[in-house]
Structures are given as C-alpha cells and as structure tokens.
Amino acid sequence: MQCELCSTTLPNKIWENSHFYVLNASTTTYPVFLRLVCKTHIKEMTDLPLPVFTHMCRLMRTIEKTVIEYTHCEKVNWAQFGCVVPHLHWHCIARWQDDVNFPATPWNDPVRTISPRITQTRLSMNDILLPHLSLLLTQVPRP
Amino acid sequence: MQCELCSTTLPNKIWENSHFYVLNASTTTYPVFLRLVCKTHIKEMTDLPLPVFTHMCRLMRTIEKTVIEYTHCEKVNWAQFGCVVPHLHWHCIARWQDDVNFPATPWNDPVRTISPRITQTRLSMNDILLPHLSLLLTQVPRP
C-alpha cells in the first residue's frame, strides 16, 4: 500500500523544499494545525543525517515562533507518533484555554464545544499566518 | 502553587546538566518512558535561546538513538504539550506493536493488556539503558 505521506499530490501543502514539506491540517476542532513532514520515507527522526535533523529542528522553531506571533495562542503542542503512518511527521497544534479539551491533549476526548464565531476567527488567522510562514521557512538555512 | 517540574528533589532523575534534566517516567503501561525537562520555567521551546534550543535537540537525538539501540522497539513517540504543566518538557515513549494501545497514541484509551512477563522484560531494559544514556547525554556538546 502506498504511504499517504509519500504522495506528491497532497492537498493543503503550504510549503516544501527538497527535504520537508508542511501541510495545513487545520480543522474546526483545532483551527491552527500544521504538519511538518519529511520527504523521505523514514520512521524515526534519528534516521535523518545530522545536518537534515538540525534543519528539521530549525523548521520546527520557525513554525512555533510564527504560530505564536500570529495567533497569540495559549500553548503550542508538538507530537510525533508515527505508529499508524510510519513516515516521519510532526503535528503542531495551537491550543487555547477554551478549546475542545484544553488542558488535555488533542488525542483525548472533547469536553466542550467552541462557538462557530471563535472557530471562524481562529481559522481566518491562517490567511495571514500561512503565507508568512511559507516565506520564513524558505529562509531557514538548509543543510 | 509550586511548579512540580521546578522541584529540585524529583525522584527518578537519571541525568542533569545546567540546562536540562531527564526523568525515568517508566510504568508498567509504558515500560520505557523518559521525560526531558528544561531547568528554566519556560513554556515554549522557542523561549529558549538558539544555542540552548540546539542543545535540547541534540539531547533528544541522543535519547532516541539510545532507546532504539537498547530496546529495539517498534517506534519512538515524542510529545510536548505543556497545557497542564506549562514548563517545557518532552515525553519520549518506546512503543511496541503489542503494547496497550498501539498504533494509537499513549493518550488514547488502552485496548489490550500486556503480559506481566513481557512488561518485566521491557522494564528491565532500563537497567542497562539508563546508565548508558546518562553517560551519552553528558557527552552531548553544551552551548
């Protein structure tokens, strides 16, 4: 079976270089949600050569800084599991104190609903965040 | 209220330097489980100066490599939430295909039990893993 993250035609790809790409994974539940994906089909981040690993970390840093700057969220969550899709990828999720299950993790059950107005306001942050992030990611030094 | 990760007397601390410490967070559910904690009470990894951020990433790399080498686990999971305890810390969890909820995340509900014999075998991996990891972490270049 083809790995879904190896696909070259993924929708919502907002940026890429020769090593990584970033998906806009935002939903009404988590309205600012990004996914940083390695282009090579490897399982663990330590499968990366050190320079590419260092590059990945710099990309994560740029993503987090930009998400905080444009959303003023309460916390940025990062997770890398890869047990379902064993292809290196990071989830980056902006969290707010009034979101569906703060302070639990995005993998816990929801305990409240978010008003459509607030959801729409947060979703629309992507309109400015994503183009700016794309520019900044291109400026991260490459290995 | 005192932040629990700011405490200087945490049990199960297996390593520390001036910037970070590592806890053995292993349980019978996840028998190889480490926690990398920043010594400064900051919330986001981008609150770290770049050299300390780079140091953190090198520590993560060393932890992951060593966990894989000593456990031959199926996958290493990483997560950094900090919504409950807003003090920068990473969870690093070795996963096996027969663990309580593989391939779901450690924050999902368990769907099976692990035999006490397998749990004990995996817990005992820490006896060799942790002292060796402690030595290797000390060798990671510091900022």
PDB file of C-alpha atoms in Angstrom, chain A residues 8-138:
ATOM      1  CA  THR A   8       3.316  14.068  -4.268  1.00  0.00           C
ATOM      2  CA  THR A   9      -0.184  15.465  -4.732  1.00  0.00           C
ATOM      3  CA  LEU A  10      -1.260  16.177  -1.176  1.00  0.00           C
ATOM      4  CA  PRO A  11      -3.837  18.918  -0.811  1.00  0.00           C
ATOM      5  CA  ASN A  12      -3.155  21.742   1.648  1.00  0.00           C
ATOM      6  CA  LYS A  13       0.613  21.686   1.119  1.00  0.00           C
ATOM      7  CA  ILE A  14       1.678  25.219   2.041  1.00  0.00           C
ATOM      8  CA  TRP A  15       5.457  24.898   1.665  1.00  0.00           C
ATOM      9  CA  GLU A  16       8.186  22.493   0.636  1.00  0.00           C
ATOM     10  CA  ASN A  17      11.880  22.215  -0.038  1.00  0.00           C
ATOM     11  CA  SER A  18      13.971  19.191  -1.021  1.00  0.00           C
ATOM     12  CA  HIS A  19      13.812  17.615   2.471  1.00  0.00           C
ATOM     13  CA  PHE A  20      10.484  18.550   4.066  1.00  0.00           C
ATOM     14  CA  TYR A  21       7.006  19.847   3.384  1.00  0.00           C
ATOM     15  CA  VAL A  22       4.326  21.480   5.563  1.00  0.00           C
ATOM     16  CA  LEU A  23       0.607  20.754   5.421  1.00  0.00           C
ATOM     17  CA  ASN A  24      -2.209  22.936   6.656  1.00  0.00           C
ATOM     18  CA  ALA A  25      -4.063  20.377   8.787  1.00  0.00           C
ATOM     19  CA  SER A  26      -6.425  22.887  10.398  1.00  0.00           C
ATOM     20  CA  THR A  27      -9.957  21.799  11.253  1.00  0.00           C
ATOM     21  CA  THR A  28     -12.885  23.383  13.050  1.00  0.00           C
ATOM     22  CA  THR A  29     -11.748  21.444  16.152  1.00  0.00           C
ATOM     23  CA  TYR A  30      -8.116  22.654  16.003  1.00  0.00           C
ATOM     24  CA  PRO A  31      -8.247  25.702  13.730  1.00  0.00           C
ATOM     25  CA  VAL A  32      -4.477  26.264  13.616  1.00  0.00           C
ATOM     26  CA  PHE A  33      -2.890  22.872  12.993  1.00  0.00           C
ATOM     27  CA  LEU A  34       0.223  22.286  10.883  1.00  0.00           C
ATOM     28  CA  ARG A  35       2.034  19.105   9.937  1.00  0.00           C
ATOM     29  CA  LEU A  36       5.768  19.065   9.161  1.00  0.00           C
ATOM     30  CA  VAL A  37       6.593  16.031   7.025  1.00  0.00           C
ATOM     31  CA  CYS A  38       9.910  14.560   5.915  1.00  0.00           C
ATOM     32  CA  LYS A  39      10.038  13.866   2.170  1.00  0.00           C
ATOM     33  CA  THR A  40      11.992  10.658   2.654  1.00  0.00           C
ATOM     34  CA  HIS A  41      10.032   7.630   3.845  1.00  0.00           C
ATOM     35  CA  ILE A  42      11.842   7.114   7.140  1.00  0.00           C
ATOM     36  CA  LYS A  43      10.348   6.244  10.501  1.00  0.00           C
ATOM     37  CA  GLU A  44      12.423   7.947  13.182  1.00  0.00           C
ATOM     38  CA  MET A  45      13.921  11.443  13.344  1.00  0.00           C
ATOM     39  CA  THR A  46      17.282   9.805  14.137  1.00  0.00           C
ATOM     40  CA  ASP A  47      17.121   8.145  10.704  1.00  0.00           C
ATOM     41  CA  LEU A  48      17.946  11.622   9.379  1.00  0.00           C
ATOM     42  CA  PRO A  49      21.601  12.596   8.838  1.00  0.00           C
ATOM     43  CA  LEU A  50      22.626  15.158  11.479  1.00  0.00           C
ATOM     44  CA  PRO A  51      22.537  18.199   9.123  1.00  0.00           C
ATOM     45  CA  VAL A  52      18.997  17.333   7.992  1.00  0.00           C
ATOM     46  CA  PHE A  53      17.934  16.681  11.581  1.00  0.00           C
ATOM     47  CA  THR A  54      19.291  20.108  12.530  1.00  0.00           C
ATOM     48  CA  HIS A  55      17.409  21.625   9.603  1.00  0.00           C
ATOM     49  CA  MET A  56      14.180  19.938  10.789  1.00  0.00           C
ATOM     50  CA  CYS A  57      14.657  21.435  14.267  1.00  0.00           C
ATOM     51  CA  ARG A  58      15.151  24.917  12.787  1.00  0.00           C
ATOM     52  CA  LEU A  59      11.962  24.480  10.747  1.00  0.00           C
ATOM     53  CA  MET A  60      10.096  23.500  13.931  1.00  0.00           C
ATOM     54  CA  ARG A  61      11.443  26.572  15.656  1.00  0.00           C
ATOM     55  CA  THR A  62      10.301  28.831  12.838  1.00  0.00           C
ATOM     56  CA  ILE A  63       6.865  27.198  12.767  1.00  0.00           C
ATOM     57  CA  GLU A  64       6.395  27.607  16.513  1.00  0.00           C
ATOM     58  CA  LYS A  65       7.571  31.229  16.604  1.00  0.00           C
ATOM     59  CA  THR A  66       5.286  32.146  13.705  1.00  0.00           C
ATOM     60  CA  VAL A  67       2.256  30.349  15.136  1.00  0.00           C
ATOM     61  CA  ILE A  68       2.699  32.171  18.453  1.00  0.00           C
ATOM     62  CA  GLU A  69       3.234  35.538  16.769  1.00  0.00           C
ATOM     63  CA  TYR A  70       0.140  35.278  14.554  1.00  0.00           C
ATOM     64  CA  THR A  71      -2.279  33.509  16.902  1.00  0.00           C
ATOM     65  CA  HIS A  72      -1.274  34.536  20.457  1.00  0.00           C
ATOM     66  CA  CYS A  73      -2.434  31.049  21.436  1.00  0.00           C
ATOM     67  CA  GLU A  74      -2.083  29.766  24.991  1.00  0.00           C
ATOM     68  CA  LYS A  75       0.323  26.940  24.089  1.00  0.00           C
ATOM     69  CA  VAL A  76       1.835  25.204  21.079  1.00  0.00           C
ATOM     70  CA  ASN A  77       1.629  21.393  21.163  1.00  0.00           C
ATOM     71  CA  TRP A  78       4.084  19.145  19.297  1.00  0.00           C
ATOM     72  CA  ALA A  79       3.752  15.411  18.751  1.00  0.00           C
ATOM     73  CA  GLN A  80       5.468  12.813  16.621  1.00  0.00           C
ATOM     74  CA  PHE A  81       3.963   9.318  16.884  1.00  0.00           C
ATOM     75  CA  GLY A  82       4.148   7.555  13.515  1.00  0.00           C
ATOM     76  CA  CYS A  83       2.658   4.283  14.737  1.00  0.00           C
ATOM     77  CA  VAL A  84      -0.227   4.486  12.251  1.00  0.00           C
ATOM     78  CA  VAL A  85       1.754   6.087   9.393  1.00  0.00           C
ATOM     79  CA  PRO A  86       5.436   5.170   9.950  1.00  0.00           C
ATOM     80  CA  HIS A  87       6.738   8.123   7.944  1.00  0.00           C
ATOM     81  CA  LEU A  88       8.398  10.898   9.949  1.00  0.00           C
ATOM     82  CA  HIS A  89       5.944  13.753  10.600  1.00  0.00           C
ATOM     83  CA  TRP A  90       5.310  16.254  13.369  1.00  0.00           C
ATOM     84  CA  HIS A  91       1.930  17.583  14.434  1.00  0.00           C
ATOM     85  CA  CYS A  92       1.999  21.240  15.550  1.00  0.00           C
ATOM     86  CA  ILE A  93      -1.247  22.391  17.152  1.00  0.00           C
ATOM     87  CA  ALA A  94      -2.119  25.804  18.587  1.00  0.00           C
ATOM     88  CA  ARG A  95      -4.093  25.475  21.815  1.00  0.00           C
ATOM     89  CA  TRP A  96      -6.436  27.896  23.559  1.00  0.00           C
ATOM     90  CA  GLN A  97      -7.802  27.615  27.069  1.00  0.00           C
ATOM     91  CA  ASP A  98     -11.356  27.462  25.704  1.00  0.00           C
ATOM     92  CA  ASP A  99     -10.676  24.852  23.017  1.00  0.00           C
ATOM     93  CA  VAL A 100     -12.468  21.494  22.910  1.00  0.00           C
ATOM     94  CA  ASN A 101     -10.362  19.788  25.576  1.00  0.00           C
ATOM     95  CA  PHE A 102      -7.691  22.128  26.990  1.00  0.00           C
ATOM     96  CA  PRO A 103      -5.635  21.286  29.064  1.00  0.00           C
ATOM     97  CA  ALA A 104      -5.888  17.661  27.897  1.00  0.00           C
ATOM     98  CA  THR A 105      -4.091  16.598  24.719  1.00  0.00           C
ATOM     99  CA  PRO A 106      -5.611  16.738  21.224  1.00  0.00           C
ATOM    100  CA  TRP A 107      -5.807  12.934  21.413  1.00  0.00           C
ATOM    101  CA  ASN A 108      -8.114  13.000  24.419  1.00  0.00           C
ATOM    102  CA  ASP A 109     -11.882  13.225  24.152  1.00  0.00           C
ATOM    103  CA  PRO A 110     -13.502  16.651  23.695  1.00  0.00           C
ATOM    104  CA  VAL A 111     -15.186  18.065  26.791  1.00  0.00           C
ATOM    105  CA  ARG A 112     -16.663  21.308  25.409  1.00  0.00           C
ATOM    106  CA  THR A 113     -17.657  22.943  22.145  1.00  0.00           C
ATOM    107  CA  ILE A 114     -16.206  26.096  20.614  1.00  0.00           C
ATOM    108  CA  SER A 115     -18.550  28.762  19.300  1.00  0.00           C
ATOM    109  CA  PRO A 116     -18.630  28.965  15.476  1.00  0.00           C
ATOM    110  CA  ARG A 117     -17.668  32.646  15.727  1.00  0.00           C
ATOM    111  CA  ILE A 118     -14.485  31.898  17.673  1.00  0.00           C
ATOM    112  CA  THR A 119     -13.673  28.955  15.390  1.00  0.00           C
ATOM    113  CA  GLN A 120     -14.050  31.169  12.331  1.00  0.00           C
ATOM    114  CA  THR A 121     -11.858  33.888  13.848  1.00  0.00           C
ATOM    115  CA  ARG A 122      -9.112  31.366  14.541  1.00  0.00           C
ATOM    116  CA  LEU A 123      -9.418  29.642  11.167  1.00  0.00           C
ATOM    117  CA  SER A 124      -9.064  33.013   9.475  1.00  0.00           C
ATOM    118  CA  MET A 125      -5.717  33.557  11.245  1.00  0.00           C
ATOM    119  CA  ASN A 126      -4.339  31.075   8.710  1.00  0.00           C
ATOM    120  CA  ASP A 127      -4.983  33.558   5.913  1.00  0.00           C
ATOM    121  CA  ILE A 128      -2.117  35.727   7.128  1.00  0.00           C
ATOM    122  CA  LEU A 129      -0.124  33.141   9.083  1.00  0.00           C
ATOM    123  CA  LEU A 130       0.363  30.585   6.312  1.00  0.00           C
ATOM    124  CA  PRO A 131       1.733  32.838   3.531  1.00  0.00           C
ATOM    125  CA  HIS A 132       4.079  34.498   6.012  1.00  0.00           C
ATOM    126  CA  LEU A 133       5.209  31.159   7.429  1.00  0.00           C
ATOM    127  CA  SER A 134       5.884  29.870   3.951  1.00  0.00           C
ATOM    128  CA  LEU A 135       8.236  32.804   3.309  1.00  0.00           C
ATOM    129  CA  LEU A 136      10.006  32.337   6.638  1.00  0.00           C
ATOM    130  CA  LEU A 137      10.506  28.598   6.130  1.00  0.00           C
ATOM    131  CA  THR A 138      12.204  29.272   2.810  1.00  0.00           C
TER     132      THR A 138
END
